[in-house]
Short mmCIF file of C-alpha atoms in Angstrom, two decimals:
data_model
loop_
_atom_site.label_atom_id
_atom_site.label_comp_id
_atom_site.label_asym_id
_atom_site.label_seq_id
_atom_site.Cartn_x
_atom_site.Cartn_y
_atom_site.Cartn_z
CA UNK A 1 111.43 170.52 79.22
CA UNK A 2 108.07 169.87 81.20
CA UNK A 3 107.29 166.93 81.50
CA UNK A 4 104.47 167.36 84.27
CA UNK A 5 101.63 168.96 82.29
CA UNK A 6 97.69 169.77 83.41
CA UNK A 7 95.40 170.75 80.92
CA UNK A 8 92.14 171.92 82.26
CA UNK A 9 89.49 171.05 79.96
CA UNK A 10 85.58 172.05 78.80
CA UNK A 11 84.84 171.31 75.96
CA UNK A 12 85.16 174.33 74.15
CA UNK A 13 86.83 175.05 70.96
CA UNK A 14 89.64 176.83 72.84
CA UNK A 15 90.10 174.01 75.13
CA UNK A 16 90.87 171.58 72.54
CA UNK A 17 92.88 174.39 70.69
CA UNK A 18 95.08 174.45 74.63
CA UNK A 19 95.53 170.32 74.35
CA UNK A 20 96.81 170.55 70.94
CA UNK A 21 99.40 172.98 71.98
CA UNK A 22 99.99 170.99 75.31
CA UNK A 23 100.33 167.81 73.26
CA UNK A 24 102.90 169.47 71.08
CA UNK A 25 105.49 170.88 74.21
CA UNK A 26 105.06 167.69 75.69
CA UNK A 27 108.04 165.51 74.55
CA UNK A 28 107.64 161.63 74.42
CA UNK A 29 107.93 161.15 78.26
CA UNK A 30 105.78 163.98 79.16
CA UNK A 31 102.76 162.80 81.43
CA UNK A 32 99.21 164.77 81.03
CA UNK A 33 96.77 164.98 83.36
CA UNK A 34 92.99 166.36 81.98
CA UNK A 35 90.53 167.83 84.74
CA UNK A 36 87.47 168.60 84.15
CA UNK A 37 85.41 170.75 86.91
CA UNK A 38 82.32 170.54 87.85
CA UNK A 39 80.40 173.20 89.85
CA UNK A 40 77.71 172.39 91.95
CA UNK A 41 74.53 173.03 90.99
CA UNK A 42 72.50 174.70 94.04
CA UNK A 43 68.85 174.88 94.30
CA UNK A 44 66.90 178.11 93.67
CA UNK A 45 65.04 177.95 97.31
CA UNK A 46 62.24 179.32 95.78
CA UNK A 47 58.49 178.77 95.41
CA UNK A 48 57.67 178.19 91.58
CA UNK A 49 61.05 175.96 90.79
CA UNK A 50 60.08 173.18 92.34
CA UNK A 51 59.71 171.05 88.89
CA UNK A 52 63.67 171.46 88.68
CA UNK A 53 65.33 168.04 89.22
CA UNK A 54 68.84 169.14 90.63
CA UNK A 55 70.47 165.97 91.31
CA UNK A 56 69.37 165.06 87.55
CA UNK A 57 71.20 168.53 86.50
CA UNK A 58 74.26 167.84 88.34
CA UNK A 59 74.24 164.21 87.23
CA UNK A 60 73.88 165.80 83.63
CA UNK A 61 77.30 168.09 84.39
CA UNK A 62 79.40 164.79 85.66
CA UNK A 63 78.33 163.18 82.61
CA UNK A 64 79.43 165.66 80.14
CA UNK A 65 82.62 166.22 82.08
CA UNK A 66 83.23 162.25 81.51
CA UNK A 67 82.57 162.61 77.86
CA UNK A 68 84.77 165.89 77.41
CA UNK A 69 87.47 163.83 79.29
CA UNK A 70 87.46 160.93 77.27
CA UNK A 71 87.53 162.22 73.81
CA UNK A 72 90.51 164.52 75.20
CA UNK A 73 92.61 161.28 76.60
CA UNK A 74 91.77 160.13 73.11
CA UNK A 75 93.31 162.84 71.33
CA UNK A 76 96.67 162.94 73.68
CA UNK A 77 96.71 159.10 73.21
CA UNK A 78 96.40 159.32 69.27
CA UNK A 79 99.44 161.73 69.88
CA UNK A 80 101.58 158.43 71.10
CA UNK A 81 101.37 160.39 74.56
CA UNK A 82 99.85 159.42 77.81
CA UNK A 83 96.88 161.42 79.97
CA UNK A 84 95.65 160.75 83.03
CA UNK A 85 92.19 162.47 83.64
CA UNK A 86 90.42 163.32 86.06
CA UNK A 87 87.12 164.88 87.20
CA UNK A 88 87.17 167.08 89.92
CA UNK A 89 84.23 169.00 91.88
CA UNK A 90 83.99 172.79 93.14
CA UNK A 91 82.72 171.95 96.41
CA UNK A 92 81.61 175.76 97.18
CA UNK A 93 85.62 176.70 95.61
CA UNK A 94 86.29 178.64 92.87
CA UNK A 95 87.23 176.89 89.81
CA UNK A 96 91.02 177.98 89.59
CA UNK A 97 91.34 177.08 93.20
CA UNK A 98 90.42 173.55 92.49
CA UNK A 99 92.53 173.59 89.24
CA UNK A 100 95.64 175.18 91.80
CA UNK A 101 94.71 172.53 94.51
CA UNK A 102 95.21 169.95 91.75
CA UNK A 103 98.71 171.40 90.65
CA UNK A 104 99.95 170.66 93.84
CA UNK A 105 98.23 167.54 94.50
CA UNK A 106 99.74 165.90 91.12
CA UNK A 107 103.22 167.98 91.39
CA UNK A 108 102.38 169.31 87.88
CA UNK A 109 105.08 171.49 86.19
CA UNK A 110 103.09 173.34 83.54
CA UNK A 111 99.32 173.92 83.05
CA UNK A 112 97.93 174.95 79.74
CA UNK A 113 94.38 176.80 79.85
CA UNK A 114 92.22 178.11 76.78
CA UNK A 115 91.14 181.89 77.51
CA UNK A 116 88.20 182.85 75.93
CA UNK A 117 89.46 186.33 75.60
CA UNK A 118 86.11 188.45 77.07
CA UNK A 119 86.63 191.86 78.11
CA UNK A 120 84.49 193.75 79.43
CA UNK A 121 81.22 193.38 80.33
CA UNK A 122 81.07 190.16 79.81
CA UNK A 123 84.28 189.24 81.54
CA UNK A 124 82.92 191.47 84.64
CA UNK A 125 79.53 189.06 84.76
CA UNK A 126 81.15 185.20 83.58
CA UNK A 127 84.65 185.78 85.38
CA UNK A 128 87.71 184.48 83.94
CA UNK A 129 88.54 181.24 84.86
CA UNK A 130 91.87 181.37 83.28
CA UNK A 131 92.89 184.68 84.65
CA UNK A 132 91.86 183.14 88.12
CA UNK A 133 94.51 180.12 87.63
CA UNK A 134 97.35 182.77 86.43
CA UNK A 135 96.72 184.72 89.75
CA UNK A 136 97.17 181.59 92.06
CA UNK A 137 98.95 179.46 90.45
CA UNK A 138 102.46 178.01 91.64
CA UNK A 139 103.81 177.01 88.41
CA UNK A 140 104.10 178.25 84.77
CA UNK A 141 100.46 178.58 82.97
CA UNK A 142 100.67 179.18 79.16
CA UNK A 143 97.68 180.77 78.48
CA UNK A 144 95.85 180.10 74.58
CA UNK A 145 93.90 182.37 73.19
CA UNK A 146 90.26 181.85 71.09
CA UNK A 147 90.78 182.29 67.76
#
């Protein structure tokens, strides 16, 4: 049925739990693709921060996006499946943006995204990520829930 399917990946416990449900729709010739995002890391501009090495930080983020990529690819590929991945950067957009941007760049037909399920509060101050792919995105998005 889709055979064109984007996984966003972070990491997280509910990420993994979205791959293992992408893994399973996808049938033998399905084709994955695994981004990772990374957001820019900007500088405080302020006196007193100056002992913060930024390009180390951001450095830091590509790194762990490489890592989160590669045991992912392992897990589709111990599936008998393919992945492609790839690790993508913010450049001053929001995170579902680049995740749409990437839809339509690798003709995807499906993207499945971990929610973390915050309300409130919490969802007010860390935004949803997920809920911002579902609002521009061009194709289905099955959405998985933390346990």
């Amino acid at each position: 049925m889709y055979q064109r399917i984007l996984v966003p990946v972070d990491g997280s416990e509910t990420s993994a739990r979205a791959l293992q449900e992408a893994i399973r729709l996808g049938d033998s010739a399905a084709q994955f693709r695994l981004v990772y995002v990374v957001e820019e890391i900007y500088t405080l501009g302020t006196e007193g921060y100056d002992f913060i090495d930024y390009d180390a930080l951001q450095k830091a983020a590509r790194h762990a996006g490489e890592r989160t990529l590669a045991q992912a690819a392992e897990k589709v590929q111990q599936s008998g499946k393919r992945a492609e991945v790839a690790l993508l950067e913010t450049n001053g957009q929001r995170i579902a943006s680049v995740i749409e941007a990437e839809v339509q760049r690798w003709q995807a037909d499906l993207v499945v995204i971990g929610t973390h399920g915050r309300s409130g509060l919490s969802r007010l101050l860390l935004g949803s990520v997920a809920e911002g792919v579902v609002r521009v995105a061009s194709v289905p998005v099955l959405l998985i829930r933390a346990e």
